[in-house]
Tab-separated table of C-alpha atoms in Angstrom:
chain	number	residue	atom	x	y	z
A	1	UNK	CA	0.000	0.000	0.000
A	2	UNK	CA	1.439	3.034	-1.344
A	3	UNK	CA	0.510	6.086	1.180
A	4	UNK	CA	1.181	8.969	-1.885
A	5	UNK	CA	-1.949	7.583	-3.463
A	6	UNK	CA	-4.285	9.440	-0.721
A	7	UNK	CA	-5.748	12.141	-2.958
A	8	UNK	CA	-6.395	15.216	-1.726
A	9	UNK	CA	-9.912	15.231	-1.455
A	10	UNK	CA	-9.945	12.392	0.872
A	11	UNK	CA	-7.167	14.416	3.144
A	12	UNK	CA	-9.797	17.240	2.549
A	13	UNK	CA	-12.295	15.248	4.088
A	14	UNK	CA	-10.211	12.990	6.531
A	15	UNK	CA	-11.133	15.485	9.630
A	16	UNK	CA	-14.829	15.608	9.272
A	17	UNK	CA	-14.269	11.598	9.876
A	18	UNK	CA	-12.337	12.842	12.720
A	19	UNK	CA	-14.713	14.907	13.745
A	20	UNK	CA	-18.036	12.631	13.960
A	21	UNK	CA	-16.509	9.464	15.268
A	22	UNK	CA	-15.342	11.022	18.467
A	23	UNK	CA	-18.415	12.483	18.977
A	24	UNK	CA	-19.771	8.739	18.650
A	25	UNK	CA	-16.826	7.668	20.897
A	26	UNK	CA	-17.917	10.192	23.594
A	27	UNK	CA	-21.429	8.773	23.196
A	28	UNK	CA	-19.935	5.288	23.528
A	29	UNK	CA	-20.407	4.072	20.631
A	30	UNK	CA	-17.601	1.439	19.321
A	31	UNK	CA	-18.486	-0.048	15.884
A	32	UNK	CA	-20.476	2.153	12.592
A	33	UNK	CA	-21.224	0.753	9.300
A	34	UNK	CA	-20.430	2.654	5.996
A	35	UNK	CA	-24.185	3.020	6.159
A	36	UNK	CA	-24.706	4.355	9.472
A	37	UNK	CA	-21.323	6.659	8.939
A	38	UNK	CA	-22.968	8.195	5.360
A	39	UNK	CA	-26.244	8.603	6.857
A	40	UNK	CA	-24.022	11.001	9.829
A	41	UNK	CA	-21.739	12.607	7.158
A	42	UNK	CA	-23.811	12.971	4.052
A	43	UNK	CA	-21.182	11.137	2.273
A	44	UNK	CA	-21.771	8.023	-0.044
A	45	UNK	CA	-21.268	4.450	1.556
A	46	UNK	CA	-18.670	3.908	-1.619
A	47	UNK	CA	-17.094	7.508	-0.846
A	48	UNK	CA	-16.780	6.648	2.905
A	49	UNK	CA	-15.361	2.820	1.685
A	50	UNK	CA	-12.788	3.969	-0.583
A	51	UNK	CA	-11.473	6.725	2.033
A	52	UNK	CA	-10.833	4.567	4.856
A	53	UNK	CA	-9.793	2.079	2.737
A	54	UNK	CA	-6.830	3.784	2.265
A	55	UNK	CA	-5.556	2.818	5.898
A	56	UNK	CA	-5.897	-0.551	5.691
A	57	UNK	CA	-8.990	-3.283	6.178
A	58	UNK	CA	-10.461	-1.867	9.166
A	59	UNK	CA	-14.328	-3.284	8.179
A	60	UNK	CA	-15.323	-6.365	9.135
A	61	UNK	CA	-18.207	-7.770	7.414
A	62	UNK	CA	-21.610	-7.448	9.448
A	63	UNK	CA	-19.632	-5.221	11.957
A	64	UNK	CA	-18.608	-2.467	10.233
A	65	UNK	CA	-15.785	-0.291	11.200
A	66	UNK	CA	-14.243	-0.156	14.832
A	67	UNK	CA	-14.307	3.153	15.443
A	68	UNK	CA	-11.136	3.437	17.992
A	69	UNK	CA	-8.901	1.619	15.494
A	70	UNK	CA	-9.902	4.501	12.605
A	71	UNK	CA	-9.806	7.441	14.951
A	72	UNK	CA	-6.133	6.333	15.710
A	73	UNK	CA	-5.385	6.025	12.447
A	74	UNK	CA	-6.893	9.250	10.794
A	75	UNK	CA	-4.877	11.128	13.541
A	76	UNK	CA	-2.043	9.059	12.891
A	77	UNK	CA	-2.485	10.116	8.696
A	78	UNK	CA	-2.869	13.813	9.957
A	79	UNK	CA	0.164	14.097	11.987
A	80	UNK	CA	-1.662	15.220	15.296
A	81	UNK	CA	0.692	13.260	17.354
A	82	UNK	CA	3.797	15.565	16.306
A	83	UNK	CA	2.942	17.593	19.172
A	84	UNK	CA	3.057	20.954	16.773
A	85	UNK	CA	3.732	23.949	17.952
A	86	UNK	CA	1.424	27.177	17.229
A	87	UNK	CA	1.404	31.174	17.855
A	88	UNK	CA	-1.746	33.479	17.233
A	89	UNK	CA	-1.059	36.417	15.877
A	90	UNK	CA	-3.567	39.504	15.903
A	91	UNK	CA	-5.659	39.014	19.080
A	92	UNK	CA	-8.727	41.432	17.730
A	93	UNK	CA	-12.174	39.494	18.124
A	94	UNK	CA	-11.552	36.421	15.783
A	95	UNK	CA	-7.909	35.959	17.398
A	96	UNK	CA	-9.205	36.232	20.865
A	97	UNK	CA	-12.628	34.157	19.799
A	98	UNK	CA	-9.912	31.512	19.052
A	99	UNK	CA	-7.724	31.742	21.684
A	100	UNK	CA	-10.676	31.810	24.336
A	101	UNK	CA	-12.625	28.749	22.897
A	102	UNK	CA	-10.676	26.850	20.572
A	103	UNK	CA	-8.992	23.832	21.882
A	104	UNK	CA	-6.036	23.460	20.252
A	105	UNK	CA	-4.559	20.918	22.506
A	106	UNK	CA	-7.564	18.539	21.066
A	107	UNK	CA	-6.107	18.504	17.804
A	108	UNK	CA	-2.539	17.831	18.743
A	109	UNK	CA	-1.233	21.842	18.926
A	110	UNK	CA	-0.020	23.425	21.687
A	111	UNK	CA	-0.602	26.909	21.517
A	112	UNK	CA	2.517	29.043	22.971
A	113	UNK	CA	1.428	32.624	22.665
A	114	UNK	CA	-0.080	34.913	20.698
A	115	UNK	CA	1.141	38.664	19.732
A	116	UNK	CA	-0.938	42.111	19.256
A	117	UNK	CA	0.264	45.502	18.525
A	118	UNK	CA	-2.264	46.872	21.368
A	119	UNK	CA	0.002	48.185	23.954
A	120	UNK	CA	-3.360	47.506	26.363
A	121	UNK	CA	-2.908	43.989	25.722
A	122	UNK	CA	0.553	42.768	25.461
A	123	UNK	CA	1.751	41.546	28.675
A	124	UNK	CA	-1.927	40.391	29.721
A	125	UNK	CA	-3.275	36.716	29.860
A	126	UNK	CA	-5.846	35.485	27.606
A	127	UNK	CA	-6.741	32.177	28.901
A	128	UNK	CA	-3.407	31.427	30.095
A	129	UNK	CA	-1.693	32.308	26.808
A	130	UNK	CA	0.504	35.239	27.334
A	131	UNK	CA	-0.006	37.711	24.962
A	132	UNK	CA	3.463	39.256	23.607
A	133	UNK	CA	4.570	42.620	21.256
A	134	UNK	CA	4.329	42.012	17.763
A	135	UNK	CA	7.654	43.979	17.931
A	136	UNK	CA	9.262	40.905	19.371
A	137	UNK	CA	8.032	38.599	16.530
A	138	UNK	CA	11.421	38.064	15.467
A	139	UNK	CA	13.428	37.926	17.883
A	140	UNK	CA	10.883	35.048	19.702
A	141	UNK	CA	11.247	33.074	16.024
A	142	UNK	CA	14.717	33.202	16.222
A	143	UNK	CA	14.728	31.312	19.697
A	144	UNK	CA	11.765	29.366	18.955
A	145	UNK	CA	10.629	26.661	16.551
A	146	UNK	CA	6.912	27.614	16.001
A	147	UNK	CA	5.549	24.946	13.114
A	148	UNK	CA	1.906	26.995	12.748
A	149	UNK	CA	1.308	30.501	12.753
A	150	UNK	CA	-2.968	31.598	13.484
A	151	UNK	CA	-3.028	34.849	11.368
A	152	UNK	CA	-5.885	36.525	12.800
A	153	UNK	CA	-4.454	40.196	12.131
A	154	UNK	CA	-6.224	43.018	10.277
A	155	UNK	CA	-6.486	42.090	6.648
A	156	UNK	CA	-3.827	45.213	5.782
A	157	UNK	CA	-1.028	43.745	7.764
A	158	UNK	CA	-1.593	40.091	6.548
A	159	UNK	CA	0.722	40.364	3.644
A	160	UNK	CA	3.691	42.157	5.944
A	161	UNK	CA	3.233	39.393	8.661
A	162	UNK	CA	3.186	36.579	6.517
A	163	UNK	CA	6.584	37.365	4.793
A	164	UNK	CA	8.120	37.643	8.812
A	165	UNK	CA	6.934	34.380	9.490
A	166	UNK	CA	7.857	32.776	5.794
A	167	UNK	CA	11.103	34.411	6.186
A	168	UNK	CA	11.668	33.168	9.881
A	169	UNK	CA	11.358	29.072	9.050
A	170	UNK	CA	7.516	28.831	10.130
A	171	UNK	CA	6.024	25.583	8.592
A	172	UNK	CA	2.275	26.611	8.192
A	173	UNK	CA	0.003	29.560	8.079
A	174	UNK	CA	-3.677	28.792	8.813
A	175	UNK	CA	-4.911	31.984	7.707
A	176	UNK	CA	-7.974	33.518	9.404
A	177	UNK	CA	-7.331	37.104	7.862
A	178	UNK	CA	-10.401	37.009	5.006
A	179	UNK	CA	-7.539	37.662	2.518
A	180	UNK	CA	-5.449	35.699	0.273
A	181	UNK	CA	-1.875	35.252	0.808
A	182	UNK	CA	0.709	34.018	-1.999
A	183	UNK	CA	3.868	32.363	-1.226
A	184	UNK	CA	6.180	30.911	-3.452
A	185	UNK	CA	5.811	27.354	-3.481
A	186	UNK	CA	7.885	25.133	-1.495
A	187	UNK	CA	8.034	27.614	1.484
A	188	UNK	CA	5.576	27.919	3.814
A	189	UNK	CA	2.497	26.180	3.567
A	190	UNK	CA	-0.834	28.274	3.742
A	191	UNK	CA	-4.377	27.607	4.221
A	192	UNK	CA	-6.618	30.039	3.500
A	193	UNK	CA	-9.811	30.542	5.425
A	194	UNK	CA	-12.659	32.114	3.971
A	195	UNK	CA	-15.718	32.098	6.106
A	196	UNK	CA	-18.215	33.315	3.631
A	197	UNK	CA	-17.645	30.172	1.286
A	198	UNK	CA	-20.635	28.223	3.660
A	199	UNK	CA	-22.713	31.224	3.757
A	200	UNK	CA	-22.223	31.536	-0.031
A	201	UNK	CA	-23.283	27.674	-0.363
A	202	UNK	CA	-25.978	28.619	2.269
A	203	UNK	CA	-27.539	30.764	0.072
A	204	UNK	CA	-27.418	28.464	-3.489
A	205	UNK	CA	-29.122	25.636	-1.574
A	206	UNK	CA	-32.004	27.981	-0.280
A	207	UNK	CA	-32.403	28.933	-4.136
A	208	UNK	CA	-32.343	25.920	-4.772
A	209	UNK	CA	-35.178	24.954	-2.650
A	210	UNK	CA	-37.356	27.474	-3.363
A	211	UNK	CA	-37.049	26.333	-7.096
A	212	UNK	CA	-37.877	22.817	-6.013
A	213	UNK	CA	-40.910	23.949	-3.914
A	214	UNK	CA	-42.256	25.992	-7.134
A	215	UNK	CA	-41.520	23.353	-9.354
A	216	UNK	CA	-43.540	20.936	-6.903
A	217	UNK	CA	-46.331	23.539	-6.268
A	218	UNK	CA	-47.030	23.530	-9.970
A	219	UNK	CA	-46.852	20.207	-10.656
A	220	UNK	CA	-49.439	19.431	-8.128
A	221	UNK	CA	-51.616	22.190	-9.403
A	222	UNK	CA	-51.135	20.726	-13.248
A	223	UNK	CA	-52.565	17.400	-11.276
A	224	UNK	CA	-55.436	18.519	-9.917
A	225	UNK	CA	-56.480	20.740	-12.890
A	226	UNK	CA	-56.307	16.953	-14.933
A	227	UNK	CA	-58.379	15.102	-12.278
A	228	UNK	CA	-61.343	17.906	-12.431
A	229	UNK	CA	-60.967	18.289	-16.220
B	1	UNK	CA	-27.889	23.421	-21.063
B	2	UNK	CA	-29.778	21.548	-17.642
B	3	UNK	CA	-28.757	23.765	-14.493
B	4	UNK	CA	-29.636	20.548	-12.408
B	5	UNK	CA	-26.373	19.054	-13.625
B	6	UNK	CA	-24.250	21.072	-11.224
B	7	UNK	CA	-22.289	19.115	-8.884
B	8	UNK	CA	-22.012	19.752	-5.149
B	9	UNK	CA	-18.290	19.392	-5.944
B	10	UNK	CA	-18.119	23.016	-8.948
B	11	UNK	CA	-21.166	24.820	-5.856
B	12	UNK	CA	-18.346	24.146	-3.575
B	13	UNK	CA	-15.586	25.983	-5.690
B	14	UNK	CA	-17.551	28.398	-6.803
B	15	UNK	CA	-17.327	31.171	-3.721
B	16	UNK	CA	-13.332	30.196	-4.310
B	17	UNK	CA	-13.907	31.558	-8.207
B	18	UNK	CA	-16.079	34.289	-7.320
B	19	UNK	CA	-13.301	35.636	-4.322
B	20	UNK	CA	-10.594	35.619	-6.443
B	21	UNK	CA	-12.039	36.996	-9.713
B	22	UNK	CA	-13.668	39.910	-7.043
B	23	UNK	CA	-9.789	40.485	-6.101
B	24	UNK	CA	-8.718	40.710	-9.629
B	25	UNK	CA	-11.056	42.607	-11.045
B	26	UNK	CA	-10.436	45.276	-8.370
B	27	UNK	CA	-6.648	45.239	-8.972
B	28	UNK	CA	-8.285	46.514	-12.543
B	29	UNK	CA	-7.869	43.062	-14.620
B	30	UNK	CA	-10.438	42.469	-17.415
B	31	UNK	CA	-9.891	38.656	-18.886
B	32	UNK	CA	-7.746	35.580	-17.370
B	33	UNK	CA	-7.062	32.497	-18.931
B	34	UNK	CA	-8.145	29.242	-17.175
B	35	UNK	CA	-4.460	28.558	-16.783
B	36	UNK	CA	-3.391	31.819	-15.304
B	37	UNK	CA	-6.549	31.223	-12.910
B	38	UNK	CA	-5.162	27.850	-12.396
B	39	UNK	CA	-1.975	29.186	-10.933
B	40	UNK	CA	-3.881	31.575	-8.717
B	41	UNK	CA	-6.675	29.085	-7.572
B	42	UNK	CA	-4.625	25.676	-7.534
B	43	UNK	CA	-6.810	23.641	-9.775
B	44	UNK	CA	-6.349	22.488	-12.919
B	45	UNK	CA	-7.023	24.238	-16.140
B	46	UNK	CA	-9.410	20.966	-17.302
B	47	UNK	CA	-11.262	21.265	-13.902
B	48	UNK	CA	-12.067	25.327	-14.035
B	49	UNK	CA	-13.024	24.873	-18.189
B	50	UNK	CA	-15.446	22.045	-16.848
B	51	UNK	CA	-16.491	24.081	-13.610
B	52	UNK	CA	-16.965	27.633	-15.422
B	53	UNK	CA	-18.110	25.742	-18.871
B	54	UNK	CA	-21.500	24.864	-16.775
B	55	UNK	CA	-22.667	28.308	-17.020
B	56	UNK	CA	-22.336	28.934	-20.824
B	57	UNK	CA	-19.505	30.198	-22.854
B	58	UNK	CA	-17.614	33.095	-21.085
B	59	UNK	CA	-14.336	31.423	-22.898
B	60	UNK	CA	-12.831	33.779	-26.115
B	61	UNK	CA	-9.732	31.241	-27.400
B	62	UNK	CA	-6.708	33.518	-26.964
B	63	UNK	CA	-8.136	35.870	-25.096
B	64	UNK	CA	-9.365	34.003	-22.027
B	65	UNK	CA	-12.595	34.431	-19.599
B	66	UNK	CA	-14.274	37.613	-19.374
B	67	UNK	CA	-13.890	38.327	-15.320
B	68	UNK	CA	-16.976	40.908	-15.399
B	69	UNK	CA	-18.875	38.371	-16.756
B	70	UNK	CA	-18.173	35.419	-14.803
B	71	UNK	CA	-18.514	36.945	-11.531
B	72	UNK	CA	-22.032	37.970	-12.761
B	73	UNK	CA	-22.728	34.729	-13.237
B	74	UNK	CA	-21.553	32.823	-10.732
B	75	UNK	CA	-23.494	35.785	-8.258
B	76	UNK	CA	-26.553	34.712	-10.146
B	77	UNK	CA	-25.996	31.196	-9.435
B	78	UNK	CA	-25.469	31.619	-5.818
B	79	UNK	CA	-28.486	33.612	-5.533
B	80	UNK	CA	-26.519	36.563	-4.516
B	81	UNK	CA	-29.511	38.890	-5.943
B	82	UNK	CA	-32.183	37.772	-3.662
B	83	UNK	CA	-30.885	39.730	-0.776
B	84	UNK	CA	-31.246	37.137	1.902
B	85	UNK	CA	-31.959	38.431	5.150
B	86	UNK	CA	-29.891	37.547	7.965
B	87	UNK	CA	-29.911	37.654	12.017
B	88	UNK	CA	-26.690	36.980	14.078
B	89	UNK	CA	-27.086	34.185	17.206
B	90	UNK	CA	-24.878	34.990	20.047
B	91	UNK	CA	-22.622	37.763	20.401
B	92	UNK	CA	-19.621	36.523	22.254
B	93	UNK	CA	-16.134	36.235	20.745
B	94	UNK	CA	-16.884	34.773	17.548
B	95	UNK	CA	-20.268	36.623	16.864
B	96	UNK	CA	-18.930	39.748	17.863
B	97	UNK	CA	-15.894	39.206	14.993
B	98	UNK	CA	-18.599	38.601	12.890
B	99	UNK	CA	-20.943	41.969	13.721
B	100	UNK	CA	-17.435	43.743	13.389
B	101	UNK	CA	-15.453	42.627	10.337
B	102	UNK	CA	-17.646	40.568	8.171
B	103	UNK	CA	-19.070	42.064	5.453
B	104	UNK	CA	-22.492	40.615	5.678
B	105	UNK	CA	-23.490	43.416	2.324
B	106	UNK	CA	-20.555	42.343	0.490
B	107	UNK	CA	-22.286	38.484	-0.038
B	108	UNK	CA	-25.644	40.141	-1.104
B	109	UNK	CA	-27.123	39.173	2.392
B	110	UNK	CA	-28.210	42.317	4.744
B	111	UNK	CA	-27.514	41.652	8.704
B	112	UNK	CA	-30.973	42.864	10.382
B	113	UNK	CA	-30.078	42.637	14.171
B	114	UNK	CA	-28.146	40.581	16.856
B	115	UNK	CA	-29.606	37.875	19.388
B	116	UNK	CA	-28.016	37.683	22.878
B	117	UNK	CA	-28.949	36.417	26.725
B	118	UNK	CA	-26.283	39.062	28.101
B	119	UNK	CA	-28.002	41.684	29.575
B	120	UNK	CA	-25.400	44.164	29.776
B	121	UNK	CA	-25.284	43.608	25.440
B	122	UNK	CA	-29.041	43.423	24.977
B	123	UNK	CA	-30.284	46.414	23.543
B	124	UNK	CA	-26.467	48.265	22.528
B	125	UNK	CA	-25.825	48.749	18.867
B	126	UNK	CA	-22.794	46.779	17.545
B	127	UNK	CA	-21.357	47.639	14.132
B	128	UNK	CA	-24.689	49.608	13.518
B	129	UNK	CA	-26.372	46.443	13.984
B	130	UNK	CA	-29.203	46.046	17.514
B	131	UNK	CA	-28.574	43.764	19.460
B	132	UNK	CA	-31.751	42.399	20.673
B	133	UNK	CA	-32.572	39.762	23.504
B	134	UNK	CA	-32.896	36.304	23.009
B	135	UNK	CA	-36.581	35.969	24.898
B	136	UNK	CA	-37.693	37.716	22.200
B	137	UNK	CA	-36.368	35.452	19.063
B	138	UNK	CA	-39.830	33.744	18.664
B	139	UNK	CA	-41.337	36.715	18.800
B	140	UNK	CA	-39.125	38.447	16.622
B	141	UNK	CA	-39.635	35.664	13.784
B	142	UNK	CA	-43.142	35.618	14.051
B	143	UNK	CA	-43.248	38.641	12.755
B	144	UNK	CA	-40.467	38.788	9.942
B	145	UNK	CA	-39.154	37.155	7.199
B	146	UNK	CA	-35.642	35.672	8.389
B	147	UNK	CA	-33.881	33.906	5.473
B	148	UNK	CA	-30.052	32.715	7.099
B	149	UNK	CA	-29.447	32.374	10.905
B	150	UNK	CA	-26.323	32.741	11.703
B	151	UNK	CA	-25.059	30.431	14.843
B	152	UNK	CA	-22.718	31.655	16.920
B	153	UNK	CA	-24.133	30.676	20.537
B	154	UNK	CA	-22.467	28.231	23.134
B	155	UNK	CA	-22.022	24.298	22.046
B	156	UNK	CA	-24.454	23.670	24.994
B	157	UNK	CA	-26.897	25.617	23.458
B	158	UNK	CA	-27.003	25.370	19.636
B	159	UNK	CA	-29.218	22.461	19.238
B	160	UNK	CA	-32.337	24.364	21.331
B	161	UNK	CA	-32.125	27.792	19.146
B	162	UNK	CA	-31.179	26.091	15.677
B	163	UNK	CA	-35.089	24.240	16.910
B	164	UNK	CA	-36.514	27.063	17.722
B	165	UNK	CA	-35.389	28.690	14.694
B	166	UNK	CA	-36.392	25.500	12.296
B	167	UNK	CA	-39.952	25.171	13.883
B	168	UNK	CA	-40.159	29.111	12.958
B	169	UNK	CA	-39.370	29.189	9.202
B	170	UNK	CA	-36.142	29.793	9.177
B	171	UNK	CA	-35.066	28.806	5.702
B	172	UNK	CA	-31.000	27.910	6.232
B	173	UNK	CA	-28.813	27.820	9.465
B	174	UNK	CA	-24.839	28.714	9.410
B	175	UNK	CA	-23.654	27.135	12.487
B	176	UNK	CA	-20.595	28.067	13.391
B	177	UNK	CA	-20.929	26.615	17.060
B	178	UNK	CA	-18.318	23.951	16.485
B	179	UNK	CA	-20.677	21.069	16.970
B	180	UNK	CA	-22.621	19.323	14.381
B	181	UNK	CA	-26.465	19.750	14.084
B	182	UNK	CA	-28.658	17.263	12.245
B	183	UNK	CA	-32.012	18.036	11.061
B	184	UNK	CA	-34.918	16.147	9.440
B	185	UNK	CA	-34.399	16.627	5.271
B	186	UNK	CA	-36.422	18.803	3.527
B	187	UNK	CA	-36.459	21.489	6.784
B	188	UNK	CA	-33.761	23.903	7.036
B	189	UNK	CA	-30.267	23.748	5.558
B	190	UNK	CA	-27.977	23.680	7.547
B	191	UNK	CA	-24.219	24.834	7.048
B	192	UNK	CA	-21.704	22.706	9.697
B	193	UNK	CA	-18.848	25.287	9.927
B	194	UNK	CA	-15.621	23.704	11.555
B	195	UNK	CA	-12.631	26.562	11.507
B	196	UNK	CA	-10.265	23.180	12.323
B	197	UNK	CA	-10.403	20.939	9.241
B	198	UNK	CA	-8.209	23.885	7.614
B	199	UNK	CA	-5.598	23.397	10.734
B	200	UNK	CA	-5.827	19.895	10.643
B	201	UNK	CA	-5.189	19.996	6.740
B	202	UNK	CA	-2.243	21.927	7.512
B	203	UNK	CA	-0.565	19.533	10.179
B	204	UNK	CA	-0.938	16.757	7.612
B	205	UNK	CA	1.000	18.772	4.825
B	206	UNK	CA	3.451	20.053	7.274
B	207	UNK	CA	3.816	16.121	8.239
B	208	UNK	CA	3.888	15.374	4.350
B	209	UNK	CA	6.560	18.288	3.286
B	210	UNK	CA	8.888	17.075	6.534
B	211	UNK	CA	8.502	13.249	4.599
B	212	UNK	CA	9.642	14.656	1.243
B	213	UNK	CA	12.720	16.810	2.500
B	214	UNK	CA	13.819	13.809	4.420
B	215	UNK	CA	13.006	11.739	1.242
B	216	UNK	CA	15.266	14.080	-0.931
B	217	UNK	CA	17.918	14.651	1.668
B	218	UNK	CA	18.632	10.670	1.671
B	219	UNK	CA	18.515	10.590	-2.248
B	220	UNK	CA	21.134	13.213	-2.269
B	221	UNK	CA	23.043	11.437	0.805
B	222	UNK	CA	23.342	8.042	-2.194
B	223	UNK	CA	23.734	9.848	-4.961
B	224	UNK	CA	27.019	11.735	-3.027
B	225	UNK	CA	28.112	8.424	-1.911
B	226	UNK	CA	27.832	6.819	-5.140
B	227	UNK	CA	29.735	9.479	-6.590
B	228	UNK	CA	32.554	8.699	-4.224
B	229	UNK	CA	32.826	5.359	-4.435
C-alpha cells in the first residue's frame, strides 16, 4: 500500500471523519457501518469505503468499522501526534474568539502565545496564553521553533506578517485574515480561510429549494387541474 | 444546457472563483485564462473549463474568460440577488468578529439585528447592527421574514435555538458553534462550519513536506556516496 496515493480530497475530508466518530466515541459508541457513517456525514457508503480504505482493512463484514482503530489512524495520517507547535497572531475578536474557545490541545497543537500591537494587551493573559509585542516577533522566532502561525491580524497587515513568518522558518500559516496570501511554493504552507464560502453555499441551496418547492407547487396544481378536467 | 447538472463538488468551488475573480477585477484586470486562474486558484485548467463551462460560454480562445462576466454569473448562481436576510445568534467572541469585520453586504445578504442572553449587550448597537434579547427570538420571527441564521451561541446551546429557529421558518442555518447539528431533510439547511479541518489539513501537509525533504535529503546522501565510491 502506497501512502502517496491518498488524494487530496480524501485528506480534505479525513477530519470531518475525525470529527463525527469522536463524537460517537464520547457517546460510547464502538463499531459504525459505511451506512450508518454516510447517513451522519452525508457522504456516499462507496465515498466513505474507498477513504478509509486507504488505511488498511479496518471493516469487518456485518460489523462495520471499529471506530477506535480509525480514529487512531486518521490522527495518525494527519500528523496530530507531532505535538506541533502554534502562535496566534492579531488578538482582535476572531484571534481572541480563538484563543478563548478553541482547543487546540484537542487537535494535537499546543498553543505558545499569541502577539498584538495593542500596547493595552501585550503583557496580559488570555486564557493562560501570554499575549506578547508584535515587535518581538522576530526575535521570539529566532529562539523558537513555532511549526503553525494563526493569522488573525487586520487584513492590511496580513501580507507584511506573513513574509516575517515565511522568512523566519515557520512551517504553516492557517490563515484567518479574510484575505489571500501568496507564497512561493515550497516555502511555507498556507491555508486560506474564507468564512463566507458556507454562507455563499448557504444561500445556493435555499435557491435551490425554493425552485424545487415551485416546481412541486405547480406540478401538483397541473394534477389537480387533470383530475377535475 | 440543464442547471440541475451542477455538482455539489463546482457549488463548492464556486465562492473560491467568485473571491478571487472579485480580487482581480479590483486590482483593474479584465480577462484571465483558465491557466493563469489555475496558478492563482490551484486547480487544474481541465477542472475550471469544466467548472466555469456549466454556465455557458464566457471562454474567447486567446483571449481568455471575461472576469466581469463570470462573476455575474456565478453571483446569479449563488443567488446573490435575492438579498437574503440575515440575524446573528450569540454575540460573544466569535459573533462579535462577525458583527465587526464581516461584510455581511458584500455576499448580497443584509444583517438585520443581533440575538443575545447578556443583559449588559441586549439592547447596545454593535457595528450599527441592535442587538436584541434572546426571549424575544420567537417573537421576533413571528413577525419577519428571516432567510439565514447565523449560529454563533455556546455548544451547549445550539441544538435548542437552531429548533426554535427551524420550527419558525427559518429557511437555512450557518452554524458556526463547532458542533454538528442534524435536522430532518427537507427542513432547514444547515451549514456545519468547523474553523479546524483547515488546521488539521495543515498539520498533515506540514507532516507530508517534513517526509519529502527527508526523502530528498537521503537521495542526495546516495547519490554523493555513489559518486565517491
Amino acid at each position: 500500500m502506497n501512502k502517496r496515493k491518498i488524494s487530496e480530497n480524501t485528506i480534505r475530508r479525513l477530519p470531518r471523519y475525525l470529527h463525527h466518530l469522536s463524537e460517537l466515541a464520547a457517546s460510547g459508541k464502538k463499531c459504525i457501518s459505511s451506512l450508518e457513517l454516510s447517513q451522519i456525514l452525508g457522504i456516499s457508503p462507496p465515498q466513505i469505503r474507498y477513504d478509509l480504505g486507504h488505511f488498511g482493512e479496518f471493516g469487518r463484514k456485518g460489523y462495520g468499522y471499529y471506530i477506535p482503530t480509525i480514529r487512531k489512524e486518521i490522527s495518525r495520517i494527519l500528523g496530530m501526534r507531532y505535538g506541533y507547535k502554534a502562535i496566534l497572531l492579531g488578538c482582535g475578536n476572531i484571534g481572541r474568539a480563538l484563543l478563548c474557545n478553541f482547543d487546540f490541545s484537542n487537535y494535537g497543537f499546543s498553543l505558545l502565545c499569541g502577539f498584538d500591537t495593542n500596547p493595552e494587551i501585550v503583557g496580559t493573559v488570555l486564557n493562560g496564553v501570554e499575549i506578547k509585542s508584535m515587535d518581538d516577533l522576530e526575535s521570539y522566532l529566532a529562539e523558537n521553533h513555532v511549526d503553525i502561525a494563526v493569522l488573525c491580524v487586520p487584513r492590511t497587515a496580513a501580507r507584511a506578517v506573513a513574509d516575517i513568518l515565511a522568512e523566519n522558518g515557520v512551517e504553516g500559516i492557517w490563515n484567518l485574515t479574510d484575505t489571500y496570501i501568496a507564497v512561493p511554493q515550497g516555502s511555507v504552507i498556507v491555508e486560506n480561510v474564507h468564512l463566507s464560502d458556507g454562507l455563499l453555499w448557504l444561500g445556493y441551496n435555499i435557491k435551490e429549494k425554493a425552485y424545487e418547492d415551485e416546481k412541486r407547487k405547480l406540478r401538483l396544481a397541473r394534477q389537480r387541474t387533470e383530475v377535475s378536467e
